[in-house]
Structures are given as C-alpha cells and as structure tokens.
Amino acid sequence: MAEINSVTTLTMDGDVAVITLNSPPVNALSANVRDGLYEGFKQAIASDAKAIVLICEGRTFIAGADITEFGGAQRGASLFDVQNMMENSSKPVIAAIHGTALGGGLEVALCAHYRVAVPSARLGLPEVNLGLLPGAGGTQRLPRIAGVEKALEMMTSGRHAPAKEALEMGLVDEIVPEGQLREGAVAFARKAVAENKPLVKVRENNTKLEAARGHPEIFANFRKANARRFRGFLAPEYNIRCVEAAVNSGAFEEGLAVERKLFGELITGPQSAAQRYYFFAERQAQKIPDVPDDTPARPVKSVGIIGAGTMGGGIAMNFANAGIPVTIVEVKQEALDRGLKVIRGNYDRTAARGGFTPQQVDERMGLINGSLDMNGLADKDLIIEAVFERMDIKKDVFTKLDAICKPGAILATNTSGLNIDEIASVTKRPQDVIGLHFFSPANVMKLLEIVRADHTAKDVIATSMKLAKQIGKIAVLVGVCPGFVGNRMLAQRQREAQKLVLEGAMPWDVDRVLYDFGFPMGPFAMSDLAGLDIGWVKEKSKGETIRDVLCEMDRRGQKTGAGYYDYDENRNAKPSPVTEKIINDFIVKSGRNPRKVSDDEILERCIYPMINEGAKILDEGKAIRSSDIDVVWVNGYGWPVYRGGPMFYGDQLGPDKVLAKMQDFQAKMGDDFKPAPLLEKLVADGKKFADFKRQ
Ligand code: T1G
C-alpha cells in the first residue's frame, strides 16, 4: 500500500489498482483530496495495473466540492486535470459509489469509464441548492448520459437519485451487493479488462443531445412549467442555459466554456453567497453549545397528542410517517372523528398525487389511534399538547398530564407563543417540559421551534433535537418569550404593514413589495387566505379597524370572494376599489391625509424592525446565534433562501445602515423603531450579527 497523502492511499488488489480516499466527514474535494487524486491516478496509470478503481472510506463517496474552500485562494491540483487524467487513462477506471455521489463527486465519477454502486447509494447534482451549477463538466456530461429532460429535472431540483433509478438512467453501470462495494468494483474492473470493454468517455456520447437538437420547445416548456418554483432564483435558469449550450453547441468544449462562464457569475454573486451561508446555518442550528452531541436521548417509541384539531392531526402524521405509534386524545367523539377524518383525507390526497401507496396510507393510519381517555397516555414516552391557545386550558391539561404520565415522559406543548415556564409551573416535573412549536400545516412545514424553558433538562433537549431529524423537521432551539423567535419578529412586520396602509400605502402595494423581495405572499393576501374574521366577533365589532369594516361588509377574505382584494371565480386576486375607498375614508376620518409611500420605505419599514427585533432576541439569549434566526425564517416564514435570512440580510446591508434607518424612522415615527442595544453595540464595535457570540 502506498500512502499518497494524508487522505489518499493506493493499493494493488491483484492486477487492479485501488485509489482510496478517506477525508471525513464527506470526502469533499478539498485541495488535499484533489492532490491525492491527481497523484494517485498518476501513479496508478504509470503502474502495471490493468485497471483502476476509485473508492472512498467513511460514510460516503465524494459529496462534492469542499464548500468551505469557496471564495478562498485556489490551492492544490485542478479538478479538471484530475478528470482529464481519469477520462484519458489507457486503463479502465471504475468509480465505486456508496452513500452520496453529489456535485463534484458525481462529476468525478462521470469521468470514470464505468460506475458501480451499492443499492443504498444516491447520486445527484445539487449545486442549485447552493445557488450554483455543476462547475466541473456536470452540465455537459449529465445530459449526454441521462438525456436532456432528466438532466434538466435533476440539476434544477438538486435531488439525490437512488442507485436503482441511476442504473435505469445509465448513470450507473452495475449495482453490487450492499457491503461488497470494493469486491464488486474490482470484479467489474477485471471483467472490463477480460472482455476488453471500451473506455467509455461520457463526453463523446452525443446521441441524446442530437435527439434534442432543433427542439427548443423542450427548454421553453421546462421554463414555463417551473416558472413559479424558480421565481427569484438565478441558478435554475443558469443550469438550464448550460444544458441548452450542450444541445446547441457542436463540441463538448464549447458547452464547457458556457458552463465555466455562468458558474463564475454565480459563485461571485450574492445569491450563492446567501445559499452557501444558509447551507452551514442549517447544520449549525443542530449544535447546542451546552448540550453535547453525545448527551443520551430518552427513548421515544410512543407518542400521545392532546387535541385532534388541525395542528394535532398534522403533528400526529409526522410521527406515523416515521413509524412511531401515536394516540390522539379528544374530549368529544365527533371532534375525534373529525380529526381522524382530516388525517385520512390528507393521506388520500398525497396518495392521489403518488406521494404514498394505498398500503403506505393504511400502515400510517394503523399507527394513529384515537381516544377519549387521557389516562391512556400514562405509558407514552412523549406527549404533545395541541389544544386551544389559552393559558388556563394549557395549565389544566398539564396538571392532568403530570398526574397521569409515567416518570421520564416528555411533556411538550405546541403553543405558538405562550409562557412555557408558567405552563411547566403547574407540574412537579418542569425539567420534563419543553415547547415543540410546529407550523401549520404541521405535516408539511419543515420548521420546528424547540422551546427551552427555564428548567428543561438537557437530555429532553437532546431527545427533541434528535427526534426532529427523525421526523424530517429542521429544528431550531429558542428561548421562552412572547412569540418565541418567528412570531415575535413577524409581529414587527405585521405592525408596520398595518401602519403603512393607514398612511396611504395600499395593501396590494405592501404585498407587491414583499412578493418582489421574494416572499411567497404578502401579509394582506395571507390574511385573506386565512380569513379576516379569525378572532373577530361580530357583536363586538365597531368599525375601529379596517379589518373590522371589511368583516362588517362580509368581506372576510378568499372564502367570501372579497377581503382586502377582490377575487374572481378562480380565486385570482385583484386590487379592490372598495377596499381603497374604505382605507382612504378611514385615514381621512382619523384626521390624516393619505400620502404616497415609496416601495423602499415599505420594504425598509417591514424588514428593518424585524432585524432589530432579531438583535433583541440574540441579546436576551432567546436564540443561540444569528444564523438560527435565519433558519427559522427560511423554513417557517417563507424568507427567500437566496437572501440568506433576515440577519444575514442585515449583515449584507451593514448593521450600520440598519441602525441609521431605524434611528431615522424613530425620529419621525417614534419608539416602534427604537434601536436594539445590541444593534448599537455591534455598530460601535464594527461587528456583524454573525459575529455575535453569547458570553
Ligand atoms: N463541503 C464541505 N463540508 C461539507 C460538504 C461539502 N460539500 N458536505 C457536507 N459537509 C459537512 C457539513 O457541513 C457537516 O459538517 C458534515 O459535512 C456532515 O454533513 C464543482 C461546485 C452529503 C447529503 O451540495 O448535501 O460540488 O456540521 O450534517 O445529513 O460542481 O451534507 O459536522 O461540521 O449535512 O448526513 C455540491 C452538500 C457541492 C452536497 C450528508 N455538494 N452536502 O448529509 O450530514 S458544490 C453538495 C450534503 C460542487 C462542483 C460544485 C449533505 C450530505 P459539520 P451533514 P448528512
């Protein structure tokens, strides 16, 4: 065995040279790995081996370029030189794939003459999720091997295709048994030599490109079909242009030149910077400084849920989807029946879209039981309360749970902002109480705000963080304060949105500015969707707010065909002259004159107070780091990931600019814009939100 460098070895398995990478955690193509590959292939090609196998130790094959090296000085061997050496090798090169061959990793594998994989392997080009495109020939080689349509779908979705599908699309040449990758790859290599198999260069296979040549509709239709999903993002369009170049340019090198140019534009642009920041932000959020990774978690083999309403039902589905039996407790049979019927309906709709097989639906429904008896929860490992958002009701439920549940059971509340310390105070086991704040629809929304109360035990936190991953959620640990992180910051935006309308901005102006910024929907369209009469009481309504007036006129949102907007029969919204008159009358009646409000002012007044509130949240220790706040907003509130998150956006703007604008607004409009002390301190210290570390 020859050690090429600290992460690469070259061994001979009979007449087959085996280059092995071992660079944890994911064998990313760092400078060291590229050097190892370059030297490894140079030696293997020069050796008397008849074939070469590339394989990786650890959890996975190469999972891409080393993202931490982006933006840094170019060091080490060039990836292109490694790829050219592999492709032009006079000996068959076989890539042996396990785990995830992603991005640059798949691009390296596509320069091998053949690829073998174990059944659990997954392959993909997810660069688009980093605001990028495959920059090592992937945009030119994937369409040649998998076809144009498949390449467009894989490159713009970033999804990881399972080995079986990869075999069907020609990305993999053979599936070898799980746990026998090395043997299988060496055997394949020997067979290639024995059968004098051709040294296939993917770059030379133009058949599938020629089939697409002269069919620009392929691209036009693809763009049209995905316009909504790609809105605001640059990378998907750039990926499409590279595949177009592959089809329309005669030569591989021409297409490669387009790839390099567009890759260069993206990697130096703000969107990729934001999405790369966000990639690490999501992983950082899993790290709790005072709860070490090896903190033992409590077993959660059974779950109880109090309340079969929209939230309770959605929450139950998450656990059933993860194979964990759930008991939902309700007070009345009809409420229970209604809740279980809604769950069934949700599953049936997903099955109708091909998301589940009927058998999978039955399996999941089989894991969800209903009950009217809370005592049935005595032996459950985790109980989640999802009842009406009133403190007295929550306290009553927790008092009962405290008496019923076994020692060591985790008692969680799904409150979206009530004081969890107060809820825990009615139990003799506050250390077992935690907040698990799911977002509606709970079976769909990825975000889970895990709320740490004063006495919550570390193993309860560790268990909840681990469980979140198990049920496919992205968890962020936050502290107890009104509205926690997400809703607390949202309140700032909602307040300003309402105030802007009372000054003359129309609801559709505010919505347009936030929609163009990248949010999926503005606050007023959102209110119309949810219904303006949530929490509105007809008997008590005195036309004191614009919402009151709208509801009194039976303009309660989409469901009544009118709210802030007017809706056509297809629920398409359009600005309403009725609402405009109501608003202007309202402003005049309050003794003010409507004024023209600029788009910039709308954006700044909706976003800057959120960032300012984020600074308060950090200062109070209700979030561990600024990037956690960004993970909450991207996953729970539709903040466009290509802007990183509110705190990242604040850092891009410059905290000094945010402070100056807040001070300007405060001078004009009062203490709603009072700068957070931490914001002032960071500016004084010339620091960014990302620099903030809790002492
Ligand atoms: N570079 C650097 N670090 C990486 C990394 C990468 N590509 N991928 C993962 N890590 C780190 C991660 O930060 C974490 O670190 C640890 O590995 C485990 O990751 C030229 C331009 C592979 C599916 O986009 O999707 O190739 O927090 O917690 O859940 O065309 O990581 O422990 O310190 O996510 O098991 C394209 C990105 C790059 C794949 C594993 N590749 N990675 O998931 O573990 S661009 C990607 C993933 C590129 C070329 C272009 C996932 C995973 P820490 P993890 P996991």
mmCIF file of C-alpha atoms in Angstrom, residues 524-533 550-551 554-567 571:
data_model
loop_
_atom_site.group_PDB
_atom_site.id
_atom_site.type_symbol
_atom_site.label_atom_id
_atom_site.label_comp_id
_atom_site.label_asym_id
_atom_site.label_seq_id
_atom_site.Cartn_x
_atom_site.Cartn_y
_atom_site.Cartn_z
ATOM 1 C CA PHE A 524 -52.659 41.073 3.280
ATOM 2 C CA ALA A 525 -53.057 38.297 0.726
ATOM 3 C CA MET A 526 -52.070 35.920 3.571
ATOM 4 C CA SER A 527 -54.799 37.371 5.805
ATOM 5 C CA ASP A 528 -57.378 36.990 3.027
ATOM 6 C CA LEU A 529 -56.280 33.329 2.621
ATOM 7 C CA ALA A 530 -56.511 32.592 6.345
ATOM 8 C CA GLY A 531 -59.768 34.573 6.726
ATOM 9 C CA LEU A 532 -60.078 38.102 8.093
ATOM 10 C CA ASP A 533 -62.629 37.001 10.694
ATOM 11 C CA LEU A 550 -64.188 44.744 5.855
ATOM 12 C CA CYS A 551 -65.663 41.979 8.012
ATOM 13 C CA ASP A 554 -68.844 40.499 4.816
ATOM 14 C CA ARG A 555 -65.510 40.892 3.004
ATOM 15 C CA ARG A 556 -63.851 38.154 5.062
ATOM 16 C CA GLY A 557 -61.250 37.046 2.561
ATOM 17 C CA GLN A 558 -60.943 34.471 -0.224
ATOM 18 C CA LYS A 559 -63.754 32.388 1.264
ATOM 19 C CA THR A 560 -66.249 35.244 0.714
ATOM 20 C CA GLY A 561 -64.767 36.246 -2.644
ATOM 21 C CA ALA A 562 -63.568 39.528 -1.198
ATOM 22 C CA GLY A 563 -61.369 40.812 1.579
ATOM 23 C CA TYR A 564 -58.546 43.276 1.115
ATOM 24 C CA TYR A 565 -58.618 42.042 -2.501
ATOM 25 C CA ASP A 566 -61.475 41.151 -4.830
ATOM 26 C CA TYR A 567 -61.334 37.530 -6.072
ATOM 27 C CA ARG A 571 -59.685 32.901 -6.556
#
